[in-house]
XYZ file of C-alpha atoms in Angstrom:
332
model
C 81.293 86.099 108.092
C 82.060 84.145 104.785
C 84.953 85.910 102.752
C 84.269 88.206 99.616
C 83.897 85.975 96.174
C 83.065 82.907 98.457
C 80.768 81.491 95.971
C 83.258 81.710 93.541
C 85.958 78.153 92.851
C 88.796 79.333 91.021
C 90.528 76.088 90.135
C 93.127 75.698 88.231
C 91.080 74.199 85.105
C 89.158 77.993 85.019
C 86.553 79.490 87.209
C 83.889 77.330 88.822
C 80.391 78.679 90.095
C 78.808 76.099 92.273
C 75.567 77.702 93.054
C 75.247 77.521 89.046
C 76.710 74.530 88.264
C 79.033 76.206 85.141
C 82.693 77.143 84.161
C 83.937 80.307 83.039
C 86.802 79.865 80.130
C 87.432 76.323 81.467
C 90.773 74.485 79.622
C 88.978 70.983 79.389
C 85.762 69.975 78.125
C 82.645 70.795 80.732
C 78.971 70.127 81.236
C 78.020 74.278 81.015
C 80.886 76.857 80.244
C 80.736 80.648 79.926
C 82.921 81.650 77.334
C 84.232 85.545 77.296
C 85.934 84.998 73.738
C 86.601 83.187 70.978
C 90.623 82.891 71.453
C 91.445 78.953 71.298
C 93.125 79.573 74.967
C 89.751 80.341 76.293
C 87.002 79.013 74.044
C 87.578 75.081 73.913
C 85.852 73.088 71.984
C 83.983 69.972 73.355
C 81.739 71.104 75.890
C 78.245 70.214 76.427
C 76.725 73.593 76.208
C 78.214 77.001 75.873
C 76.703 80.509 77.011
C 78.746 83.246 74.677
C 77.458 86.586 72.481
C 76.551 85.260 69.297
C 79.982 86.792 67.551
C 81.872 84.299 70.147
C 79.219 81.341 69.369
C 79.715 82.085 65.260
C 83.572 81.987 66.080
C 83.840 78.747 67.917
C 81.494 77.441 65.308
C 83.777 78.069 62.548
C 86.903 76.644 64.356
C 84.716 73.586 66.029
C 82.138 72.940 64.473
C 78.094 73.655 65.437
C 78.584 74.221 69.167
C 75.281 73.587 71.976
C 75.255 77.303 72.323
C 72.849 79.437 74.056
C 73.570 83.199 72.632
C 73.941 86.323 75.271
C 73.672 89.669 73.972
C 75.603 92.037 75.339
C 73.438 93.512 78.154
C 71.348 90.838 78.650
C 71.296 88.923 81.647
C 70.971 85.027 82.294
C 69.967 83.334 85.169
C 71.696 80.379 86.240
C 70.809 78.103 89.369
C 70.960 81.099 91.978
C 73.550 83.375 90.077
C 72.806 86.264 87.341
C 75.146 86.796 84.247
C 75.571 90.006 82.044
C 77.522 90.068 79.305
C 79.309 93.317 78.785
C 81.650 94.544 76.335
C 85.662 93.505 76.583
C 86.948 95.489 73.705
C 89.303 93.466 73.192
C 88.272 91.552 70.001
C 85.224 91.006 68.099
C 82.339 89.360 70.510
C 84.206 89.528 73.631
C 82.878 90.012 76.442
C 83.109 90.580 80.907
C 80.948 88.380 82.720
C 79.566 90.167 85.307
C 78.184 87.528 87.945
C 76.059 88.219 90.896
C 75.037 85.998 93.544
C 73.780 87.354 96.851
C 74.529 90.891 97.309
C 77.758 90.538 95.970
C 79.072 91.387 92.151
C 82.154 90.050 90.971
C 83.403 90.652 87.019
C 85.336 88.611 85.624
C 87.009 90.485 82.587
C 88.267 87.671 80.423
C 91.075 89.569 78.246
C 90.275 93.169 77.504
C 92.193 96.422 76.184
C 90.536 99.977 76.632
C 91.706 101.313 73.240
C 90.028 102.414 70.801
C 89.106 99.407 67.868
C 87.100 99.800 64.700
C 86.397 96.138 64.890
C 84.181 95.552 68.385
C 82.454 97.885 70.352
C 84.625 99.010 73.677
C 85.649 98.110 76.951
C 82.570 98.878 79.475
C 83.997 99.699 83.011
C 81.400 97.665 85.887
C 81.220 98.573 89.652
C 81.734 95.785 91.659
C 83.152 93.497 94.258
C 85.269 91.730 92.686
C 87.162 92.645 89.908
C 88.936 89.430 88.014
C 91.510 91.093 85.662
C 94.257 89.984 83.079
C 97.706 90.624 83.572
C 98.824 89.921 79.941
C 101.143 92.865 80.165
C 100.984 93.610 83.400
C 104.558 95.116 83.789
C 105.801 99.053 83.425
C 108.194 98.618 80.748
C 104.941 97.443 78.478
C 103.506 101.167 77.652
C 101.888 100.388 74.230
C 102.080 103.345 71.612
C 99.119 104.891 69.474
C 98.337 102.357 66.841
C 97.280 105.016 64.349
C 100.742 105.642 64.385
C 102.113 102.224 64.347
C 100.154 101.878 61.073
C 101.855 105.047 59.606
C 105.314 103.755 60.262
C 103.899 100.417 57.906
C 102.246 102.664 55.386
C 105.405 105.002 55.106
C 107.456 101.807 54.720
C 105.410 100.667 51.710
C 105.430 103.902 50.125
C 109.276 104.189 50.143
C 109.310 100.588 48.535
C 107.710 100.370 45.424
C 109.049 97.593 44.231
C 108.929 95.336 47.171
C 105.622 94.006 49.325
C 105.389 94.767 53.365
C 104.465 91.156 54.944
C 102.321 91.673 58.478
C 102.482 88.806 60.846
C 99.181 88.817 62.142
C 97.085 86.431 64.912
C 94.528 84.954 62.473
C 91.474 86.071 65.286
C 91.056 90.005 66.056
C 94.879 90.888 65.305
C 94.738 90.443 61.134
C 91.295 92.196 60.981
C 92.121 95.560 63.468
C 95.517 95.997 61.314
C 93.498 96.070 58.227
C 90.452 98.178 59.264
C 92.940 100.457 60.578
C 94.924 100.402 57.493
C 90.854 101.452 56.220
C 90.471 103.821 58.279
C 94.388 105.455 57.596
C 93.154 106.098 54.331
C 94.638 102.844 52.212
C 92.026 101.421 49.677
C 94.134 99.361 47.751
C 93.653 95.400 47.899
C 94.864 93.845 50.891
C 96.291 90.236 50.475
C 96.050 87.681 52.823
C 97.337 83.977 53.187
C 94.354 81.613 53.104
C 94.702 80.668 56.934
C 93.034 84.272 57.569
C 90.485 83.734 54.618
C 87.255 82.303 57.532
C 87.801 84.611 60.038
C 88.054 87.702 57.852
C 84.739 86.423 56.181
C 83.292 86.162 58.855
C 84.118 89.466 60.483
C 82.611 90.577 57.744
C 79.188 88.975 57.554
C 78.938 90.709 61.186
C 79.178 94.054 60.265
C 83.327 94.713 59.953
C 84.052 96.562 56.896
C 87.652 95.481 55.430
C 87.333 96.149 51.957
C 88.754 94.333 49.275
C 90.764 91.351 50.277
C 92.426 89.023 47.539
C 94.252 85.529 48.226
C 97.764 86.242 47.928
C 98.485 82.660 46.619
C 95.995 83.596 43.561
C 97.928 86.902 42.682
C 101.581 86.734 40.446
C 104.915 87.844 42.301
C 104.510 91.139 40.423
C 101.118 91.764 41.125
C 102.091 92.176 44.908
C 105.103 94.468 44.768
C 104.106 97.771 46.593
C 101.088 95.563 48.702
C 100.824 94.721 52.198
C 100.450 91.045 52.186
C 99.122 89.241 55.955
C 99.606 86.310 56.937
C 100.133 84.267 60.596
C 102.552 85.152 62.327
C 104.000 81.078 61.382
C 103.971 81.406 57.821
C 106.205 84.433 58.406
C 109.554 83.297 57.560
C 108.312 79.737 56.174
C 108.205 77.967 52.505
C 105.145 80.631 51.688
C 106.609 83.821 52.084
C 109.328 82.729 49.592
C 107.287 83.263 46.531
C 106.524 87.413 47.419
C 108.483 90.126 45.582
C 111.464 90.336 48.402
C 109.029 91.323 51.239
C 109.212 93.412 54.314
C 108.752 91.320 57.136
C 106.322 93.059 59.597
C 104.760 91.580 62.999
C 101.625 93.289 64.596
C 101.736 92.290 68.280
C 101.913 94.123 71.849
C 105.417 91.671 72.329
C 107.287 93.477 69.451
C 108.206 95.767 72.648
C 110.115 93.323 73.244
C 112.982 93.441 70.910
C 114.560 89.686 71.453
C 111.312 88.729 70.343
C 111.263 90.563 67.296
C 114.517 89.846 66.736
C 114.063 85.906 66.937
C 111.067 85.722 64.504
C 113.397 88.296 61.750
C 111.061 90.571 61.971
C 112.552 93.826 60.210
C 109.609 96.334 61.001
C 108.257 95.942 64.552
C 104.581 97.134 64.865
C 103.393 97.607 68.352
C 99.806 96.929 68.058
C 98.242 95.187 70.986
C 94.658 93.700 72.289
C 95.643 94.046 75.334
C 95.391 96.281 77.955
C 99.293 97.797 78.917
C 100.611 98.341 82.382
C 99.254 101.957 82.581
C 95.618 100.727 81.202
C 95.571 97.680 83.697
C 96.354 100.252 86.450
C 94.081 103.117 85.839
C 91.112 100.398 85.220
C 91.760 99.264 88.625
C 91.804 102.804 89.866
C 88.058 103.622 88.332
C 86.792 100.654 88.730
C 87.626 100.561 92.312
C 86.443 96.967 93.591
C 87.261 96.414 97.185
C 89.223 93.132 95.637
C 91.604 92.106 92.708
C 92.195 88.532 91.729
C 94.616 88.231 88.893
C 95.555 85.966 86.164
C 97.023 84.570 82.826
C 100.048 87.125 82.723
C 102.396 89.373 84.727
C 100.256 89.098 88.006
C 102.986 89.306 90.829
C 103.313 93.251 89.275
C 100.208 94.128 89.407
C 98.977 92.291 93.053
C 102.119 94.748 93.917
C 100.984 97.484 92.768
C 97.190 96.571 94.197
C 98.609 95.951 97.590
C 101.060 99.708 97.464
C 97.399 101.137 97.315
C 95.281 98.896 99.933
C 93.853 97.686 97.208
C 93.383 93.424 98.730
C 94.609 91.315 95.547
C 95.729 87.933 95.129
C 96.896 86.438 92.030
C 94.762 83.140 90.552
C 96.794 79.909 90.266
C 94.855 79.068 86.253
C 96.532 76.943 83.647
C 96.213 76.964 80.163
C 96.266 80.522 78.802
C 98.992 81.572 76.557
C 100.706 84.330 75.144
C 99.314 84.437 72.233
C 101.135 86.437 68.925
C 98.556 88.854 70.639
């Protein structure tokens, strides 16, 4: 009897499907990839055609160029060689998406990166039956338990407010990080104008054009130093402590990131106001996902993935941890 997920080729390149000829989140340049989201250590440029919701598709465009792209709603299922694909919800930024693959009489989801909080910026996190769950690890160790970020955001709004005369300066990931801090920043209540550094400009425009309300966002480089005391400013996490940030009104420096737990980290970037604001699933998210989901087998990857086969395995739950290269931390 042929093993579970035997029509599946992990490899360490990404995920191949022989029976339809295609890649999932493949780190080099292929004939037909899947692509769950738009994150530059999953969506590579270069490929001859791509199979992504159109969010994903518009966000490779804008960092690539026009990409061969074949848009997949989410819900809608595509037929490839003798395999079916659904796209389904991630949560985890705008356009991402699980790829739930079925071949056979088998079903096997392959999650891509995905966190099960709430976010006003993409719809969330759709739990699938199936065989074969292929999950994350990203955080996938108890100390990461990831805090409310409603309150995360109160901690930077109740630094601003008790400095008037100085700016608070968010290092943010320029894709799905520096949009969820401000539309939660919206939806805390704070109207004012939001600056950002131009490298965030594309992206926030274009989060915009699909539906993302942000408000008011002004170029901080067009604004005078006094114009921006009392204003949250964001910015890449890079241009952080660089020749940019010189030129605001002696600025708070902020990070938004799931690592800030992580207090060496925060620590080497001089980060004075740690915000704890992740896309990604934490340990006790990873967990009880796995526990409704219930698949009869766990492959895991890109993260923390000795933990969690552990914790598969304390609950005869078969796991095995997937050997893939190329997928980074990210400022998350």
């Amino acid at each position: 009897m042929p093993r579970l997920g035997h029509w599946i080729d992990p490899r360490r390149e990404g995920i191949y499907l022989p029976a339809a000829d295609a890649w999932i989140d493949p780190s080099q340049p292929k004939p037909r990839a899947l692509v769950t989201h738009g994150h530059a250590d999953h969506a590579r440029g270069g490929h001859g055609a791509v199979l992504a919701t159109p969010e994903t598709l518009a966000i490779m465009g804008a960092r690539y160029g026009d990409q061969n792209g074949q848009p997949v709603r989410y819900g809608e299922t595509v037929r490839l060689g003798d395999v079916s694909a659904t796209f389904v919800p991630a949560g985890h930024v705008l356009g991402s998406a699980q790829i739930v693959l079925e071949h056979g009489r088998e079903r096997i989801v392959v999650s891509g990166d995905y966190k099960r909080r709430a976010d006003p910026t993409c719809p969330p996190f759709e739990p699938v039956p199936c065989d074969v769950f292929v999950t994350e690890a990203t955080f996938g160790l108890p100390v990461f338990r990831h805090p409310d970020a409603g309150e995360e955001i109160d901690r930077l709004l109740a630094s601003l407010h008790a400095n008037p005369d100085r700016c608070v300066l968010v290092g943010a990931y320029a894709l799905g990080k520096a949009q969820r801090v401000i539309a939660e920043l919206r939806g805390r209540g704070h109207h004012d104008p939001i600056y950002i550094h131009g490298a965030l400009e594309r992206l926030c425009t274009l989060y915009a054009d699909h539906g993302v309300a942000l408000g008011e966002l002004v170029l901080a480089t067009a604004a005078p130093k006094e114009q921006l005391r009392g204003r949250i400013v964001l910015c890449p996490p890079s241009a952080l402590n660089d020749r940019w940030s010189r030129r605001l009104p002696d600025p708070i420096t902020a990070m938004a990131s799931g690592w800030m737990r992580v207090r060496q980290r925060a620590r080497q970037k001089n980060v004075e106001l740690p915000l704890i604001v992740s896309d990604h699933a934490d340990w006790d998210e990873l967990t009880a996902t796995l526990a409704e989901i219930a698949p009869e087998e766990v492959w895991v990857t890109h993260g923390r993935e000795e933990a969690l086969v552990h914790w598969c395995m304390t609950r005869q739950m078969r796991a095995r941890s997937l050997a893939l290269v190329g997928y980074e931390d990210e400022d998350d």
